[in-house]
Tab-separated table of C-alpha atoms in Angstrom:
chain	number	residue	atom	x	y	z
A	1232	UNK	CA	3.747	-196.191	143.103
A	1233	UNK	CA	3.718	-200.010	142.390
A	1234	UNK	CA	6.031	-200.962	139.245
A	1235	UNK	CA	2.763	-202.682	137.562
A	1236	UNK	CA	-0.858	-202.487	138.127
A	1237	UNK	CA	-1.140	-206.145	138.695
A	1238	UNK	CA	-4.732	-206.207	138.196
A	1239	UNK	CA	-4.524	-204.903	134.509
A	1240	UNK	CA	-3.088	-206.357	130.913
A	1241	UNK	CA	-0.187	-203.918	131.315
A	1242	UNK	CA	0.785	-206.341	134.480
A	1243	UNK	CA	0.107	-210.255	133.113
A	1244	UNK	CA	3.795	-210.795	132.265
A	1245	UNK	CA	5.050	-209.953	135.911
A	1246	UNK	CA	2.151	-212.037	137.631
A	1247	UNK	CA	2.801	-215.114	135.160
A	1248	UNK	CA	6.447	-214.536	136.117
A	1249	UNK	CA	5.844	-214.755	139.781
A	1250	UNK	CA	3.489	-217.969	139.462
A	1251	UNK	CA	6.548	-219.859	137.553
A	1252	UNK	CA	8.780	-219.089	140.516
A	1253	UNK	CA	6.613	-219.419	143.015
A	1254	UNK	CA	5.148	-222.805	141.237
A	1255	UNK	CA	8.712	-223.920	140.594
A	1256	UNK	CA	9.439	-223.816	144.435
A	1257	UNK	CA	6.292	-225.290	145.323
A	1258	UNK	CA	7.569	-228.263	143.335
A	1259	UNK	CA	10.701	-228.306	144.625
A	1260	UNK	CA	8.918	-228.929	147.996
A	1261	UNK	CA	6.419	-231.838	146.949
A	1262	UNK	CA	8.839	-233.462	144.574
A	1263	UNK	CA	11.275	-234.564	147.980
A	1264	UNK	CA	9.341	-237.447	149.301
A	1265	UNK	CA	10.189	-236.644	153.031
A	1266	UNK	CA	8.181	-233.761	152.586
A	1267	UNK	CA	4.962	-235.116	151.829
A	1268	UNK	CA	3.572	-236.112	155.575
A	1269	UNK	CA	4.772	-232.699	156.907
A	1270	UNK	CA	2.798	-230.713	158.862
A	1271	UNK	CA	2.520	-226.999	157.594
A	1272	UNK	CA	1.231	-223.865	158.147
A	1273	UNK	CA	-2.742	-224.559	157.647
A	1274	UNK	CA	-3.148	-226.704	160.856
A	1275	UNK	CA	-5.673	-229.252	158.911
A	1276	UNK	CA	-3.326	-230.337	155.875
A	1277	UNK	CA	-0.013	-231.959	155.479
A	1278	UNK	CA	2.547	-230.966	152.395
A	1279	UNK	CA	0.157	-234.344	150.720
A	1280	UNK	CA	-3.385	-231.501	151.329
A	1281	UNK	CA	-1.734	-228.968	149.590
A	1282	UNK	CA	-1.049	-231.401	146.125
A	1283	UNK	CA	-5.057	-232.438	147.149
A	1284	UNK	CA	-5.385	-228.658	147.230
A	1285	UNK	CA	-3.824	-227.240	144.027
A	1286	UNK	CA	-5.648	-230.136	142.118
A	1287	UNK	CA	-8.938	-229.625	143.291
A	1288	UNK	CA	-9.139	-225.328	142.547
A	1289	UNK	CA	-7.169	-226.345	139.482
A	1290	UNK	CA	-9.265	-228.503	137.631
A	1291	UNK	CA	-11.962	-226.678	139.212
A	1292	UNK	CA	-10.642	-223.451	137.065
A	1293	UNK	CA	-10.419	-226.070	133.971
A	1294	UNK	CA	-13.753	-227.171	134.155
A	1295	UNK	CA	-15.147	-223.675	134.816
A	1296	UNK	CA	-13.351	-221.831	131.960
A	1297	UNK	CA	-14.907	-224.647	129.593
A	1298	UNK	CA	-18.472	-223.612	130.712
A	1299	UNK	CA	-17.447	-220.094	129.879
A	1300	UNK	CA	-16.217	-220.842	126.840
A	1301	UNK	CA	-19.462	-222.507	126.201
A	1302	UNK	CA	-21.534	-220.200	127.745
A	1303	UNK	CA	-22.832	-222.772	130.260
A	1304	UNK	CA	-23.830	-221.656	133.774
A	1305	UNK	CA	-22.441	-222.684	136.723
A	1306	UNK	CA	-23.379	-222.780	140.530
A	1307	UNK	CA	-21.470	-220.804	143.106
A	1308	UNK	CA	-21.515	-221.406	146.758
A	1309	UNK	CA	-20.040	-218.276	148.632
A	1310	UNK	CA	-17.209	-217.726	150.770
A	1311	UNK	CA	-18.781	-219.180	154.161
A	1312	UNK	CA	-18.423	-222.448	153.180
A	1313	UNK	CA	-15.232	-221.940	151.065
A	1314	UNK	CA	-13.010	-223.105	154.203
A	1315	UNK	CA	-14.792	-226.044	155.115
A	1316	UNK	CA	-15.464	-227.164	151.300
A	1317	UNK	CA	-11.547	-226.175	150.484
A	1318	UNK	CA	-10.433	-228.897	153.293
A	1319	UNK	CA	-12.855	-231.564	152.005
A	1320	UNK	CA	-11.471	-231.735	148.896
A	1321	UNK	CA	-8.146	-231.677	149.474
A	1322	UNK	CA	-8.236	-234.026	152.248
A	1323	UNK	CA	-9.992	-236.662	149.385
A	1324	UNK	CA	-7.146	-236.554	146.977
A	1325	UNK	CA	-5.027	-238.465	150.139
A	1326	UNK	CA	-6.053	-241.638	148.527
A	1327	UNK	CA	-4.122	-240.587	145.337
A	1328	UNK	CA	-1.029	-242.541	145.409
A	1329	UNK	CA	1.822	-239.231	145.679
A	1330	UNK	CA	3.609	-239.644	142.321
A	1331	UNK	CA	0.190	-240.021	140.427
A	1332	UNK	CA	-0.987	-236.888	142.539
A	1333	UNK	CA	1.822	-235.221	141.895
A	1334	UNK	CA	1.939	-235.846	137.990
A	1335	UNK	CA	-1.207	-234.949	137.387
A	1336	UNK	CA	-1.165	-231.772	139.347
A	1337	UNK	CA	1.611	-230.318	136.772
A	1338	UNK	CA	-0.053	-231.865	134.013
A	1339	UNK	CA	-2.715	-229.571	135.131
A	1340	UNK	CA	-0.663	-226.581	135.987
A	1341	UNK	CA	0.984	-226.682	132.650
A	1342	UNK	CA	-2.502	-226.557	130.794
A	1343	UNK	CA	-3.861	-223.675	133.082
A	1344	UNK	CA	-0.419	-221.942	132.392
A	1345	UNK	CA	-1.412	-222.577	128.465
A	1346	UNK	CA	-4.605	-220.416	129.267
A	1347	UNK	CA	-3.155	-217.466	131.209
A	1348	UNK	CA	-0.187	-217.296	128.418
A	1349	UNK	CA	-2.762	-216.920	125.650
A	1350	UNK	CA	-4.771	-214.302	127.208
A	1351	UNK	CA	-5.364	-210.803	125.398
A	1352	UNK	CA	-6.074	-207.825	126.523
A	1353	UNK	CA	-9.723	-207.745	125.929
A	1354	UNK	CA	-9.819	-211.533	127.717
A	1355	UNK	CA	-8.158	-210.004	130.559
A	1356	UNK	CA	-10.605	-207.699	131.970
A	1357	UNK	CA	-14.056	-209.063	129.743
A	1358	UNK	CA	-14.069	-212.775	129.611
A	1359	UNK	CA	-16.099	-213.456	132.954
A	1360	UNK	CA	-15.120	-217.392	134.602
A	1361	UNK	CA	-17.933	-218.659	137.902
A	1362	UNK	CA	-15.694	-219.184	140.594
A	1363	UNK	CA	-16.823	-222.057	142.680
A	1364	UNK	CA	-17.123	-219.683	145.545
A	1365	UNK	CA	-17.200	-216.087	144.431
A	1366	UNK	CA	-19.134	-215.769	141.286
A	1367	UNK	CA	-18.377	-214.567	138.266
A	1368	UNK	CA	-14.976	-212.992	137.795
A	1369	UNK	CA	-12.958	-211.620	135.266
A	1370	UNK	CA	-10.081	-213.889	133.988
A	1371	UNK	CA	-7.256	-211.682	135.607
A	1372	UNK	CA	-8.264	-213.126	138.816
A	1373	UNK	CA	-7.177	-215.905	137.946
A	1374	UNK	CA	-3.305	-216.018	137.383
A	1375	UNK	CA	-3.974	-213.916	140.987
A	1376	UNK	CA	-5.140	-217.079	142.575
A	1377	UNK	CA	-2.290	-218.898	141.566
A	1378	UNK	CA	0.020	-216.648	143.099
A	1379	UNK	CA	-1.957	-216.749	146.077
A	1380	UNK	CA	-2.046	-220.628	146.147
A	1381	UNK	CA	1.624	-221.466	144.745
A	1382	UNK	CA	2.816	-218.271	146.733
A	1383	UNK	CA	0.807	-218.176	150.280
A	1384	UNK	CA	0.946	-222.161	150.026
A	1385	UNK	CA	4.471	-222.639	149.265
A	1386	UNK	CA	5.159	-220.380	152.600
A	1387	UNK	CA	3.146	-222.453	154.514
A	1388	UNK	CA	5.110	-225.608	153.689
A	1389	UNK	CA	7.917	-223.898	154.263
A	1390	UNK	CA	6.613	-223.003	158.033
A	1391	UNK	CA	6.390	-226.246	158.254
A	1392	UNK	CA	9.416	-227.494	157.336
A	1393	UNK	CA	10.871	-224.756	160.004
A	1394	UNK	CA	11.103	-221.402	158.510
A	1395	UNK	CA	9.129	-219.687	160.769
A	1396	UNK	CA	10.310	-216.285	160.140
A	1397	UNK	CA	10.455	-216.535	156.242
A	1398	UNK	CA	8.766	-213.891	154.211
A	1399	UNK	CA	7.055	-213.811	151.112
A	1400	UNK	CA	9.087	-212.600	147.556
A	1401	UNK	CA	8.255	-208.836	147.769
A	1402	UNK	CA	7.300	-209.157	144.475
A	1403	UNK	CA	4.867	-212.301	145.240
A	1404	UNK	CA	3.367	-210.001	147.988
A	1405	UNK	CA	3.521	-206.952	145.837
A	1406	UNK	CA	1.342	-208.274	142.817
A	1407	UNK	CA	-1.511	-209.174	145.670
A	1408	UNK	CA	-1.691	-205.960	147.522
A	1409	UNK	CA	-4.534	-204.714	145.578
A	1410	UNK	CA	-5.891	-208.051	145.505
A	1411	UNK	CA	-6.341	-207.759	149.428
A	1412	UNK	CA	-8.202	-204.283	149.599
A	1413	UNK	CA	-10.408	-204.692	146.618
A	1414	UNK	CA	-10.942	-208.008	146.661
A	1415	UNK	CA	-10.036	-210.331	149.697
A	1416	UNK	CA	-11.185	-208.046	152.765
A	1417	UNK	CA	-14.122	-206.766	150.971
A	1418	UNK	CA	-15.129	-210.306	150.741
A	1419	UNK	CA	-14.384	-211.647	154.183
A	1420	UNK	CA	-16.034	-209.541	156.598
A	1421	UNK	CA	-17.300	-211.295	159.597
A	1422	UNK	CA	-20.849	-209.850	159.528
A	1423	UNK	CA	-21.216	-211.048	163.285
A	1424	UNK	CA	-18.593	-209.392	164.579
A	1425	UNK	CA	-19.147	-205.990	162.160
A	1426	UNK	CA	-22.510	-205.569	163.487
A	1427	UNK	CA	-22.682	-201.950	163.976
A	1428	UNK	CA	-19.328	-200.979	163.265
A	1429	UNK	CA	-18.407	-197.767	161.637
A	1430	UNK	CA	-14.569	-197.148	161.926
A	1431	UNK	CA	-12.173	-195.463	159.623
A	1432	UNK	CA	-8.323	-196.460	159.743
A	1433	UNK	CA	-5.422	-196.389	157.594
A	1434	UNK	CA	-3.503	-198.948	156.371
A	1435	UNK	CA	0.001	-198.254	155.080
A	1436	UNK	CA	2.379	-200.650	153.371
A	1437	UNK	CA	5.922	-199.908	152.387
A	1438	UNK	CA	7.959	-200.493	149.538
A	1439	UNK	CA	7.504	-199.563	145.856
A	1440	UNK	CA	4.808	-202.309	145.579
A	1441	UNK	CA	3.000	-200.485	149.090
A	1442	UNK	CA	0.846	-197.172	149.480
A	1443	UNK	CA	-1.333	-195.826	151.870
A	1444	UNK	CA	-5.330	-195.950	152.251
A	1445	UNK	CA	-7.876	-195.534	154.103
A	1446	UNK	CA	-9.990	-198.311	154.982
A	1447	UNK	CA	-13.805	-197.770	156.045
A	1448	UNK	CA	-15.903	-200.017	157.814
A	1449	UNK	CA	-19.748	-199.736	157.673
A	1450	UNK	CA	-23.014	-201.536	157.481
A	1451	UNK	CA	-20.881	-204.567	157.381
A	1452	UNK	CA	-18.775	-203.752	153.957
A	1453	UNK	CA	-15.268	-202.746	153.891
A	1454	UNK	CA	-13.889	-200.353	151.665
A	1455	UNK	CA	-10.455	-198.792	150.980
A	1456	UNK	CA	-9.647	-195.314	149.513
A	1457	UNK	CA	-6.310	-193.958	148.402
A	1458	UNK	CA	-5.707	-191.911	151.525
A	1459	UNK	CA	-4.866	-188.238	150.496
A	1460	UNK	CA	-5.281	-186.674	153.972
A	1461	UNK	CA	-2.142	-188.343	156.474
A	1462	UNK	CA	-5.211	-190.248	157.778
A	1463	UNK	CA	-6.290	-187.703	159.072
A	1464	UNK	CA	-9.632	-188.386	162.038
A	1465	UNK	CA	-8.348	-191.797	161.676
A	1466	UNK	CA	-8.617	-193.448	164.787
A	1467	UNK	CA	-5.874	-196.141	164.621
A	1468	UNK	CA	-3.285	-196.714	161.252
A	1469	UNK	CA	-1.886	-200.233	160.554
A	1470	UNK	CA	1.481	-200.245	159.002
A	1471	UNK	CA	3.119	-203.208	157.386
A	1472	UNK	CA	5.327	-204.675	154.681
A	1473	UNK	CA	3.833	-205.977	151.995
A	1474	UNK	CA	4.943	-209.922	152.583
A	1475	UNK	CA	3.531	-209.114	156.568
A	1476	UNK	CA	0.260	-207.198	154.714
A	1477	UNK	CA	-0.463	-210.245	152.762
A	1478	UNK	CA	-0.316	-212.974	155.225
A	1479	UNK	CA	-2.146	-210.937	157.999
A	1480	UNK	CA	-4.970	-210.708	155.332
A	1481	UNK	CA	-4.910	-214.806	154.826
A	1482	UNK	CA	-4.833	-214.481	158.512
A	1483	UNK	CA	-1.755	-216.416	158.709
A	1484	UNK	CA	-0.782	-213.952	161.602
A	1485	UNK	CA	-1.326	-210.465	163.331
A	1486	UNK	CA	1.386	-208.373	161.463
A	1487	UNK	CA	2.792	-205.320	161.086
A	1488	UNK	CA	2.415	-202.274	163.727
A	1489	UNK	CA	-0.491	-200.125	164.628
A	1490	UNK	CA	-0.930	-197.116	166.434
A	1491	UNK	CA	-3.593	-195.189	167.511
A	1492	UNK	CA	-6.849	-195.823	169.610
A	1493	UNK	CA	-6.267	-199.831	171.349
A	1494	UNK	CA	-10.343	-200.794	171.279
A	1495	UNK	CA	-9.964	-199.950	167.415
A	1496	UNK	CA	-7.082	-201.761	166.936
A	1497	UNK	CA	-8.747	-204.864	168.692
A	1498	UNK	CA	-11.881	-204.353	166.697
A	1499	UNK	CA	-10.502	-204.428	163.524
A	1500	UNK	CA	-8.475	-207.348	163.679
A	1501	UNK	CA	-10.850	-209.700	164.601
A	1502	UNK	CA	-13.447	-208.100	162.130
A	1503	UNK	CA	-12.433	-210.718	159.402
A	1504	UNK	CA	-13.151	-214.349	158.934
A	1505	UNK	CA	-10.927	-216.967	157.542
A	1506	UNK	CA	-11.037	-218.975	154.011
């Protein structure tokens, strides 16, 4: 059983924790001005993208918790066009001279920081914020993304910078497990490619933060289950840690282990687009 449920109140003091350290290293990174023109992980942006990056969801969160707070509707765009719209943006803020982009990107992480502290419990699960790309959400999503960004981001810099091998803080990985199966895989199925798919498998991920489930495929939606059965009639069972879990969901790279039926396997991991 996880140590928190990341996804509820009970859980906003370890997931602010985790975007502090992981924000803090991120930092670390941008603020050494050798860094900036490195290539990283995400083969369109530099260490420079990711700044552009971090700016644009950020102020895009600022903006978009304003209209909530003013009731004010706002458009959103969907997640086919979140990859493509994600690189635009940050690609723009390249004009931005790197200390001024740099500045103002903690100025605005220290006023989105001022948000998530102040959050209460019935905020947490009720106040609904548009997401550019995914709708309406409920505010714990939020401090979520920033893990994701400032954790995911900060490992592709340091890919980069040459740590091919490095792993994400179990606990970075471990808040975003359920973040994965009931929110990023649901979202990013490749209808294309699930066209008349109907698999069950089982994913398992170790660890106190991990757990086992079983994952259906169908009519092109993805859902995952507690698994209660040893995956039982489960044709193939992926098995990871969670750092390895996490990344192979942001498509970073195939990982973990599977076993079972090989045309499964193969279907399933290319059954998921990228954002």
């Amino acid at each position: 059983m996880s140590p928190v449920n990341s996804m509820d109140y009970s859980g906003k003091d370890t997931v602010l924790d985790v975007v502090r350290r992981e924000s803090a290293d991120f930092f670390k990174i941008v603020d050494d001005p050798k860094n900036w023109n490195v290539q990283t992980r995400c083969t369109e942006w530099e260490v420079r993208d990711m700044v552009g990056h971090m700016l644009d969801v950020t102020e895009g969160y600022l903006s978009r918790w304003e209209s909530a707070r003013k009731k004010e509707a706002r458009d959103t765009a969907g997640l086919l066009v979140m990859g493509e719209s994600l690189n635009e943006h940050a690609q723009a803020f390249r004009s931005l001279p790197r200390e001024e982009a740099i500045n103002r990107l903690k100025a605005d992480y220290k006023q989105m920081m001022a948000i998530f502290d102040k959050l209460t419990a019935d905020e947490w699960g009720n106040f609904i914020v548009t997401h550019p790309y995914m709708g309406g959400l409920p505010t714990f999503f939020y401090p979520a993304f920033h893990v994701m960004d400032y954790g995911v981001h900060t490992w592709d810099m340091r890919w980069g910078l040459g740590e091919k091998t490095r792993k994400l803080d179990e606990t970075t990985a471990g808040v975003l497990v359920p973040y994965m199966l009931y929110a990023l895989l649901p979202s990013t199925v490749d209808q294309p490619s699930a066209k008349g798919v109907d698999v069950e498998y089982g994913i398992e991920v170790s660890g106190e933060w991990g757990g086992k489930w079983r994952a259906t495929v169908k009519d092109g939606k993805f859902e995952a289950k507690p698994e209660t059965n040893d995956f039982k009639d489960c044709k193939a069972v992926f098995s990871f840690d969670p750092s390895d879990f996490v990344l192979t969901a942001f498509q970073r790279f195939d990982g973990g282990t599977a076993r079972g039926d090989q045309a499964t396997i193969d279907k399933v991991r290319s059954l998921f687009f990228r954002i």
